[in-house]
Coordinates of N, CA, C and O in Angstrom, one line a residue:
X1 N 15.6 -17.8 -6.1 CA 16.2 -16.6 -5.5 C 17.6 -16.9 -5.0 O 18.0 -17.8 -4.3
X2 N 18.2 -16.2 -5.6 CA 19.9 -16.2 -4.7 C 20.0 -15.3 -4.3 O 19.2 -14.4 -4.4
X3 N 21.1 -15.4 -3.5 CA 21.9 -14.2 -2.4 C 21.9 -12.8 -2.6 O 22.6 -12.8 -3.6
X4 N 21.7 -11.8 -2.3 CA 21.3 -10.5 -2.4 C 22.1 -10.1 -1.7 O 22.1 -10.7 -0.6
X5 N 23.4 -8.6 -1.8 CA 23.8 -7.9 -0.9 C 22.6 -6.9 -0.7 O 22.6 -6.2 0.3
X6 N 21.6 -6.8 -1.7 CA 21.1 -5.5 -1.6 C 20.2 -5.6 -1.0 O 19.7 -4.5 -0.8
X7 N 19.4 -6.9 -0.5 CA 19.0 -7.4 0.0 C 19.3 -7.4 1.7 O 18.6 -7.1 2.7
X8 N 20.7 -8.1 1.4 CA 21.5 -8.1 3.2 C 21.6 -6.6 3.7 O 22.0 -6.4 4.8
X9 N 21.4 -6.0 3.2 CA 21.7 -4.6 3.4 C 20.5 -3.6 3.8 O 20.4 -3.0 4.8
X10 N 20.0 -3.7 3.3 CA 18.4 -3.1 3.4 C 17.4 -3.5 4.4 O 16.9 -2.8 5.2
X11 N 17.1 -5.4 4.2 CA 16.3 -5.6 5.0 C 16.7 -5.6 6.3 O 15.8 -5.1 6.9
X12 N 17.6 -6.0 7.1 CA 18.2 -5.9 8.5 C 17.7 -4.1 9.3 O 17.2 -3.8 10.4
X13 N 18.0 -3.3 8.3 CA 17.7 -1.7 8.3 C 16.3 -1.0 9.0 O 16.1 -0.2 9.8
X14 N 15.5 -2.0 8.1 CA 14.3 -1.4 8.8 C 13.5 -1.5 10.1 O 12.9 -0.6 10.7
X15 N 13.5 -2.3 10.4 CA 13.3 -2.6 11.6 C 13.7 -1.8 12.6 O 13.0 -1.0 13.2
X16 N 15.4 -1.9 12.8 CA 16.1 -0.6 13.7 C 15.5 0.5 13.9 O 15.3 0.8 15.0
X17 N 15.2 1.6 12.5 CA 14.6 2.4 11.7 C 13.4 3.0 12.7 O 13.2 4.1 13.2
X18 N 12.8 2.1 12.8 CA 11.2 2.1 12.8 C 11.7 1.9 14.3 O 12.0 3.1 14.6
X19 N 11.9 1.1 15.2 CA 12.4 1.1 16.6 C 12.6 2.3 17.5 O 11.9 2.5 18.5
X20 N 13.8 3.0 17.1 CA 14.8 3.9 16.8 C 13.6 5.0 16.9 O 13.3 5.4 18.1
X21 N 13.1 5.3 16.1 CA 12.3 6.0 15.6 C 11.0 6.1 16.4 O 10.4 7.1 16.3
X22 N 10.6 5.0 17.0 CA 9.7 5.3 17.9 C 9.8 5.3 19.7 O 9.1 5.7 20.6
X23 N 11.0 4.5 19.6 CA 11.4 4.4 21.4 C 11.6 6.7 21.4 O 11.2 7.6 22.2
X24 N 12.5 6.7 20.4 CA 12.4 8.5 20.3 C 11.3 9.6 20.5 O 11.4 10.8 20.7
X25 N 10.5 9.1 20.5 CA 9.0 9.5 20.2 C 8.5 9.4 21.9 O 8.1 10.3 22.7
X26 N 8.7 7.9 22.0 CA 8.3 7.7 23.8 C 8.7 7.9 24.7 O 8.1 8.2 25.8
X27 N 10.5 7.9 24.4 CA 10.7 8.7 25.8 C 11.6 10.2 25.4 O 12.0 10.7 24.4
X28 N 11.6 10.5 26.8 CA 11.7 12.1 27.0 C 13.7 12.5 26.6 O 14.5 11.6 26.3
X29 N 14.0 13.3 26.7 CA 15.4 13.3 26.9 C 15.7 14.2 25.6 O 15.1 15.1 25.1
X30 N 17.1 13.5 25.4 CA 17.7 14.2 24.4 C 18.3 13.2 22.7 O 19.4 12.7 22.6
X31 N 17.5 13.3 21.9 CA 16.9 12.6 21.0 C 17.9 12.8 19.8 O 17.5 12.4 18.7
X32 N 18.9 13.4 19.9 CA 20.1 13.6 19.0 C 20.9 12.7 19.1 O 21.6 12.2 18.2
X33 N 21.0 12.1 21.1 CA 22.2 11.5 21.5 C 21.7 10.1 21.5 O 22.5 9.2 21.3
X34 N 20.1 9.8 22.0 CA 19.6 8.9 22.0 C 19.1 7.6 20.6 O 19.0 6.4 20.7
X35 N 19.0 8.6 19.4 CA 18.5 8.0 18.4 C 19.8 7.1 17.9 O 19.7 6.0 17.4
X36 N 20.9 7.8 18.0 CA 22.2 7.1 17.6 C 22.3 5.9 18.2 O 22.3 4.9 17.6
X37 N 22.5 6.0 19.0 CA 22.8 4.9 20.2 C 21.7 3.6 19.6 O 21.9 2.5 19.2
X38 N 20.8 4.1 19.8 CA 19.3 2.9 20.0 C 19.7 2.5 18.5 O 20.2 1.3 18.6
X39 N 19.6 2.8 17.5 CA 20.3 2.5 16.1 C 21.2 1.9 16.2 O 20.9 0.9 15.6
X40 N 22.3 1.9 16.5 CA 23.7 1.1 16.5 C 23.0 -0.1 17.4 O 22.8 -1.1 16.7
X41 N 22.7 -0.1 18.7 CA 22.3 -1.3 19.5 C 21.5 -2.1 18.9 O 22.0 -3.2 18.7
X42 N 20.1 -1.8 18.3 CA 19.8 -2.5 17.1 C 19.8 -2.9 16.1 O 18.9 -3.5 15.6
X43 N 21.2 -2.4 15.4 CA 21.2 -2.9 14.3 C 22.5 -3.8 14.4 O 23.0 -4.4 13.5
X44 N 22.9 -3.8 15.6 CA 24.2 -4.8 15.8 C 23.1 -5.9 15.9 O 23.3 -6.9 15.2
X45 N 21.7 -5.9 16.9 CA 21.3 -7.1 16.7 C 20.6 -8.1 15.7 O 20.3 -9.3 15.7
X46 N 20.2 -6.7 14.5 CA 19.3 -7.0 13.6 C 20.1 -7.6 12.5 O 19.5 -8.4 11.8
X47 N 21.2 -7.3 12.3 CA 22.4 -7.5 11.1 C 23.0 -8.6 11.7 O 23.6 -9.4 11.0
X48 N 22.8 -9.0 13.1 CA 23.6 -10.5 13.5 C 22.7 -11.5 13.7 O 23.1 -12.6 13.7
X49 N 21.7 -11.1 13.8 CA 20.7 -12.2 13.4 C 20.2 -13.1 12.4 O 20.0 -14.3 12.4
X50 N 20.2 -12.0 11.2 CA 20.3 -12.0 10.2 C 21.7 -12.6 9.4 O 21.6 -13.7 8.8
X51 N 22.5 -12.1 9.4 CA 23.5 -12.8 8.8 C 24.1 -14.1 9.6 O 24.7 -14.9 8.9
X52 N 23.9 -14.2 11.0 CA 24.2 -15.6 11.8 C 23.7 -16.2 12.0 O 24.3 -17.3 12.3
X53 N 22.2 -16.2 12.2 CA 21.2 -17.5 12.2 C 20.1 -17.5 10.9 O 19.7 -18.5 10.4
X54 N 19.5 -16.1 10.3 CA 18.7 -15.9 9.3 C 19.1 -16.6 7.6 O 18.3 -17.2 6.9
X55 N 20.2 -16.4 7.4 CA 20.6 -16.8 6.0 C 21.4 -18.0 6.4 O 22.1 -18.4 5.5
X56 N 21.7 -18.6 7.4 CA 22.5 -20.1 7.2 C 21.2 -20.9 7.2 O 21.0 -21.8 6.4
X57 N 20.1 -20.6 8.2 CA 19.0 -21.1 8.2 C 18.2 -21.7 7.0 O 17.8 -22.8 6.5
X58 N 18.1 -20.2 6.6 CA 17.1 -20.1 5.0 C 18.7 -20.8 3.8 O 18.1 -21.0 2.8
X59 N 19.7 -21.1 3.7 CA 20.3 -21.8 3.0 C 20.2 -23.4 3.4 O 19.9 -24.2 2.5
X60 N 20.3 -23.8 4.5 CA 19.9 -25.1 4.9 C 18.6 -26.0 4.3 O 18.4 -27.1 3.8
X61 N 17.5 -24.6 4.7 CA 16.2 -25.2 4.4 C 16.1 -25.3 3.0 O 15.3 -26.2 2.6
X62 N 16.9 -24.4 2.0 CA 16.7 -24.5 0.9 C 16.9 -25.6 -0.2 O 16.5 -25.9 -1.2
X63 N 17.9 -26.0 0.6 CA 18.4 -27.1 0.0 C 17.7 -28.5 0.0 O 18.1 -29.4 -0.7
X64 N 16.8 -28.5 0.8 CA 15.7 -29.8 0.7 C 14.3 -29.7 0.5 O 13.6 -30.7 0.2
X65 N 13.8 -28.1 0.9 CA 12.2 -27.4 0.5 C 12.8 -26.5 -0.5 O 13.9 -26.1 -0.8
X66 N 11.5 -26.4 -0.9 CA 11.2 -25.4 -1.5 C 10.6 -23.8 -1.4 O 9.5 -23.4 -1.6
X67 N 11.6 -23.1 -1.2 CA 11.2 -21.7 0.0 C 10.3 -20.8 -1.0 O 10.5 -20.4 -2.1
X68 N 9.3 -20.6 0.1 CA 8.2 -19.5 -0.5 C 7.8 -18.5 0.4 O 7.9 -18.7 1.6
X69 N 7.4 -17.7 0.0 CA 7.5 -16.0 0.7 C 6.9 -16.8 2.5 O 7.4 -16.5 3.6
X70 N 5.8 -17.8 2.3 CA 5.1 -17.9 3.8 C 6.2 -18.1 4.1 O 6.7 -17.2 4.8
X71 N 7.1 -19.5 3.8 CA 8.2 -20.3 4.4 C 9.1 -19.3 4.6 O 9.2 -19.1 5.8
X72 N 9.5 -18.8 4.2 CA 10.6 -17.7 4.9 C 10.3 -16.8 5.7 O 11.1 -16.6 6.6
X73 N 8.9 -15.9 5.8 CA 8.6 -15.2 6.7 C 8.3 -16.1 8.2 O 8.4 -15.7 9.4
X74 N 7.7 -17.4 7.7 CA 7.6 -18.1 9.3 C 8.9 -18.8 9.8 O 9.0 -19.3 10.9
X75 N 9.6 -18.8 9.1 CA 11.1 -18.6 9.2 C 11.8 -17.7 10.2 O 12.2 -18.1 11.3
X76 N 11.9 -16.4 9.9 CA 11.8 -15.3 10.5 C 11.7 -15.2 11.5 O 12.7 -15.0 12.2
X77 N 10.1 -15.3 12.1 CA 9.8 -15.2 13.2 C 10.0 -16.3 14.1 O 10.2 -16.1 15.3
X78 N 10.0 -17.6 13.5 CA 10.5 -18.5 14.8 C 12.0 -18.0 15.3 O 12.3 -17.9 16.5
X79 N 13.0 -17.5 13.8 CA 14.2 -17.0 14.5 C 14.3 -16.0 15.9 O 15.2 -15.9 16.8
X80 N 12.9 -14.9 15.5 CA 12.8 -13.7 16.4 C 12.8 -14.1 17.1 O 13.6 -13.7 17.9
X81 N 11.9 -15.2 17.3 CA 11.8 -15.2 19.3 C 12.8 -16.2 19.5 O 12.6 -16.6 20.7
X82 N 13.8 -16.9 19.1 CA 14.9 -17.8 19.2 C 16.2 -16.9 19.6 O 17.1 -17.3 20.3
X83 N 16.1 -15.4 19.1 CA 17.1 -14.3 19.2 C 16.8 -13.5 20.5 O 17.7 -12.8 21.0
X84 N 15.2 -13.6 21.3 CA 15.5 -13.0 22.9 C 15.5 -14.0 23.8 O 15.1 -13.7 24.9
X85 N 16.0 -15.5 23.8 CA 16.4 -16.5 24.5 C 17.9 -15.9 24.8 O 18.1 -15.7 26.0
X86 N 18.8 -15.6 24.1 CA 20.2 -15.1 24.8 C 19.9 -14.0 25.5 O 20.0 -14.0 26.7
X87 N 19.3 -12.8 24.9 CA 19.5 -11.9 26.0 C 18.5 -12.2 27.0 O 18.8 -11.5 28.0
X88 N 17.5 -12.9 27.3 CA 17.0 -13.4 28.4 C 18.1 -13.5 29.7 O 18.1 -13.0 30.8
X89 N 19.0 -14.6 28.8 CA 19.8 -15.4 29.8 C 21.0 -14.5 30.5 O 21.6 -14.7 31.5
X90 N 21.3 -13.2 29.4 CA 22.2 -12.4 30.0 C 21.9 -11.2 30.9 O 22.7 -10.4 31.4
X91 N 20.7 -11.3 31.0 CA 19.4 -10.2 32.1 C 19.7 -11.0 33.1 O 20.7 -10.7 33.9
X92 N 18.8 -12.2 33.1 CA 18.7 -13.5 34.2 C 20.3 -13.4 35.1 O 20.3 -13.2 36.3
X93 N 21.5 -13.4 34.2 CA 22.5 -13.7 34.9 C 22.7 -12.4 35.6 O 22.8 -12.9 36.8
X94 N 22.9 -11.1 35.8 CA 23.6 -9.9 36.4 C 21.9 -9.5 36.6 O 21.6 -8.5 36.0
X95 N 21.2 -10.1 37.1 CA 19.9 -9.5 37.6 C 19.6 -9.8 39.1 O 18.5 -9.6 39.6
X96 N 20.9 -10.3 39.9 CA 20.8 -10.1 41.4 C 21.5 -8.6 42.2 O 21.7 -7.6 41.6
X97 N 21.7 -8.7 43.4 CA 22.0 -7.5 43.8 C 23.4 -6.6 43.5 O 24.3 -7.2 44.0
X98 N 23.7 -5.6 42.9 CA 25.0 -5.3 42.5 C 25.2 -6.1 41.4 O 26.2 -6.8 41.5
X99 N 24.1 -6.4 39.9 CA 24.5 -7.3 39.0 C 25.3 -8.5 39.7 O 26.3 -8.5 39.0
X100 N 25.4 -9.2 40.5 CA 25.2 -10.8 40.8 C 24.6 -11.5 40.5 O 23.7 -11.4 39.6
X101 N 25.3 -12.7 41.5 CA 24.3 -13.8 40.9 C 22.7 -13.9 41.0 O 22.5 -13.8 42.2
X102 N 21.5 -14.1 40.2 CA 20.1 -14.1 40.5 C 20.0 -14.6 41.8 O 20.7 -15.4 42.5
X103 N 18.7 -13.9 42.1 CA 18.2 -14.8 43.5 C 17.0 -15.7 42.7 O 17.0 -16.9 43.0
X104 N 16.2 -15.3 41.8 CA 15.1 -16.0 40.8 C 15.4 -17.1 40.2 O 16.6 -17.2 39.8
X105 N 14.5 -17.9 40.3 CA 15.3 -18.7 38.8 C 14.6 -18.6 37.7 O 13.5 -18.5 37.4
X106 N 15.7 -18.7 37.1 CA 15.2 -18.5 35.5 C 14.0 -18.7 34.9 O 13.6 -17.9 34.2
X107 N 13.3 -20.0 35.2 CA 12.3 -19.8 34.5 C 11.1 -19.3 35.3 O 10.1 -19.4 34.6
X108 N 10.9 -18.8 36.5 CA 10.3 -17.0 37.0 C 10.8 -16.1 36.2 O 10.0 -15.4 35.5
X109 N 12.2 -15.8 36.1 CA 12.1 -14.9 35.2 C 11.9 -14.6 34.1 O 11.6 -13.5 33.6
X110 N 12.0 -16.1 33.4 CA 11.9 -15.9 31.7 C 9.8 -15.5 31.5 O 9.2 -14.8 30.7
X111 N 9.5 -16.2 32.5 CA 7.9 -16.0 32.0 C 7.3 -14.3 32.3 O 6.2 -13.8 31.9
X112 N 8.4 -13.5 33.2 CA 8.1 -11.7 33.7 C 8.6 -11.2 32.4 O 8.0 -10.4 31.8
X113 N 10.0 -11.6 32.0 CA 9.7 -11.2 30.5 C 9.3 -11.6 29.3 O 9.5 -11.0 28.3
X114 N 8.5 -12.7 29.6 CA 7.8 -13.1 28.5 C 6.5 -12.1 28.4 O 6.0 -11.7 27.3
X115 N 6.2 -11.9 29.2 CA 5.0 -10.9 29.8 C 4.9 -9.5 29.1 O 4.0 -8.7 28.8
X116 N 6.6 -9.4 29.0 CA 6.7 -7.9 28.5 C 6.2 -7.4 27.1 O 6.5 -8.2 26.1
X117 N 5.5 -6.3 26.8 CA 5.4 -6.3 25.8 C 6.3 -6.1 24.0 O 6.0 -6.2 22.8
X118 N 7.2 -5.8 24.6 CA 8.8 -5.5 24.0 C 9.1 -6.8 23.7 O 9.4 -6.9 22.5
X119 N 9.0 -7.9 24.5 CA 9.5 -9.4 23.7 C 8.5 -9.9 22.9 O 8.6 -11.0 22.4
X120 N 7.4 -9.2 22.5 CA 7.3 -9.5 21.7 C 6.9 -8.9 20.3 O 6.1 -9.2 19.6
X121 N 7.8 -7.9 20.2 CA 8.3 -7.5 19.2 C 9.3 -8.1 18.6 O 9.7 -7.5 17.5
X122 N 9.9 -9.2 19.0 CA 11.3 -9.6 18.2 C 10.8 -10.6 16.9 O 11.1 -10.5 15.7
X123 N 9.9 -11.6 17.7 CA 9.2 -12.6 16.0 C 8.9 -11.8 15.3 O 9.7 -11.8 14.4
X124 N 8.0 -10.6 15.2 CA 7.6 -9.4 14.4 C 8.3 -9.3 13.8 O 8.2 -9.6 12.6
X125 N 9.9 -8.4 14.5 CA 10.8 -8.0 13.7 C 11.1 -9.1 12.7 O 11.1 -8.8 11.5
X126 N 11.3 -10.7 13.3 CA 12.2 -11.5 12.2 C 11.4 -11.4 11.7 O 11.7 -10.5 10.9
X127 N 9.8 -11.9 11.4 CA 8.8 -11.7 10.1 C 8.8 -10.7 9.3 O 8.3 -10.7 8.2
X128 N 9.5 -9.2 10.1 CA 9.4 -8.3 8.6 C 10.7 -8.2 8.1 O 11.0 -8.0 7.0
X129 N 11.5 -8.3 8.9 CA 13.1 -8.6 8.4 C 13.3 -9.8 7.1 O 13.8 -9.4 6.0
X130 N 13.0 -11.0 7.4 CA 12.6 -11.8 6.7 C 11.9 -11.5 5.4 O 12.4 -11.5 4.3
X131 N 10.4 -11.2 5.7 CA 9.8 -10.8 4.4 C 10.3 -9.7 3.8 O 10.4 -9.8 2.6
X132 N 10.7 -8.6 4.2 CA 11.7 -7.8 3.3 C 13.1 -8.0 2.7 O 13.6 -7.3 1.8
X133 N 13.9 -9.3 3.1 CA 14.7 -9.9 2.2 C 14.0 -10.4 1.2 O 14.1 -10.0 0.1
X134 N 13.1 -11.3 1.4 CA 12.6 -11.9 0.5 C 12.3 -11.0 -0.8 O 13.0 -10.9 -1.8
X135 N 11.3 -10.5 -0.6 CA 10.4 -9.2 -1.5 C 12.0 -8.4 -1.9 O 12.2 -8.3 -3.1
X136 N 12.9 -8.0 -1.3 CA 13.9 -7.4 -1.9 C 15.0 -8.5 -3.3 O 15.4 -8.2 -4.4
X137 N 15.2 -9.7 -2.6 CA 15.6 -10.3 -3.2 C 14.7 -11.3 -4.8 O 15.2 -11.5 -5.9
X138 N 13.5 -11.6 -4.5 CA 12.8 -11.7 -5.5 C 13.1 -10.8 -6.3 O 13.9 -11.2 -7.1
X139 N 12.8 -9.4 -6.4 CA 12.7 -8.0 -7.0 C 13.8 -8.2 -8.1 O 13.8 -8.1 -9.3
X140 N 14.8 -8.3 -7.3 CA 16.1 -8.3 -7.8 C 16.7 -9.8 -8.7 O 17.3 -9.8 -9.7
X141 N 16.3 -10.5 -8.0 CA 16.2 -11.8 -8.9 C 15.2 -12.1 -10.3 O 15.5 -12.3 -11.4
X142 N 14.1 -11.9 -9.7 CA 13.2 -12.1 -10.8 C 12.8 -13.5 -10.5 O 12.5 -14.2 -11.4
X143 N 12.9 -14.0 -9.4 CA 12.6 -15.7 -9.3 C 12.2 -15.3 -7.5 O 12.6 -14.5 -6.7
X144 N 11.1 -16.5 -7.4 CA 10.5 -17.2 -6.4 C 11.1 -17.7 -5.4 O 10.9 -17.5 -4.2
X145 N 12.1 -18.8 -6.2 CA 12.7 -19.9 -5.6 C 14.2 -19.7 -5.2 O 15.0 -19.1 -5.8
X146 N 14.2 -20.5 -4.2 CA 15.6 -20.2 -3.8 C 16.6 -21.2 -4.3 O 16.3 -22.3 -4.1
X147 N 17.9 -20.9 -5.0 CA 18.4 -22.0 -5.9 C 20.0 -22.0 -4.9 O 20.9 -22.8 -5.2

């Protein structure tokens, strides 16, 4: 398997999509102004994930394994939950009074959001983000393997 734009392009997409698409559904408001927004916010994070830690990753590993659909999808998801460690840390920081400094420490906080059920949607995402590069770029390739 080699590098796919059509691939970079697509799989980052859905996830947002489907997000987007359901945070819409859950809450109340105005869903013209809201759907845009929630789309751009995630797909700033879904497209930088992906192209800044997803594909240097999966090029590194390639180069000494041999990548197969599991390996890249468990790929993925270790990235997911590797990708709500920053914004953890940027909650944690402006999460005291008037965005200040915390009164908690971090790791009180990190385990109330670990709790949430929203963090753990992020491995999810990398595992379908992931497996939809993959399955896109196979398609397109016509090979397994990453060269």
């Amino acid at each position: 398997m080699r590098f796919s734009w059509t691939s970079l392009i697509l799989a980052p997409l859905l996830v947002p999509l489907i997000f987007s698409g359901t945070m819409i559904i859950v809450l109340t408001g105005d869903p013209l102004r809201a759907f845009p927004t929630l789309l751009g916010v995630s797909c700033i994070l879904s497209y930088g994930a992906t192209i800044f830690l997803f594909l240097p990753c999966l090029f590194l590993l390639s180069l000494s394994h041999q990548m197969t659909g599991v390996k890249v999808c468990l790929l993925g998801f270790v990235l997911g939950a590797v990708v709500i460690l920053p914004l953890i840390l940027i909650s944690w920081s402006g999460s005291g009074p008037h965005s200040g400094p915390p009164f908690v420490n971090f790791f009180v906080f990190f385990l109330r959001w670990a709790a949430d059920p929203i963090t753990a949607l992020f491995p999810l995402a990398g595992l379908v983000t992931a497996g939809l590069y993959w399955w896109l770029a196979k398609r397109q390739t016509g090979s397994a393997r990453v060269q």
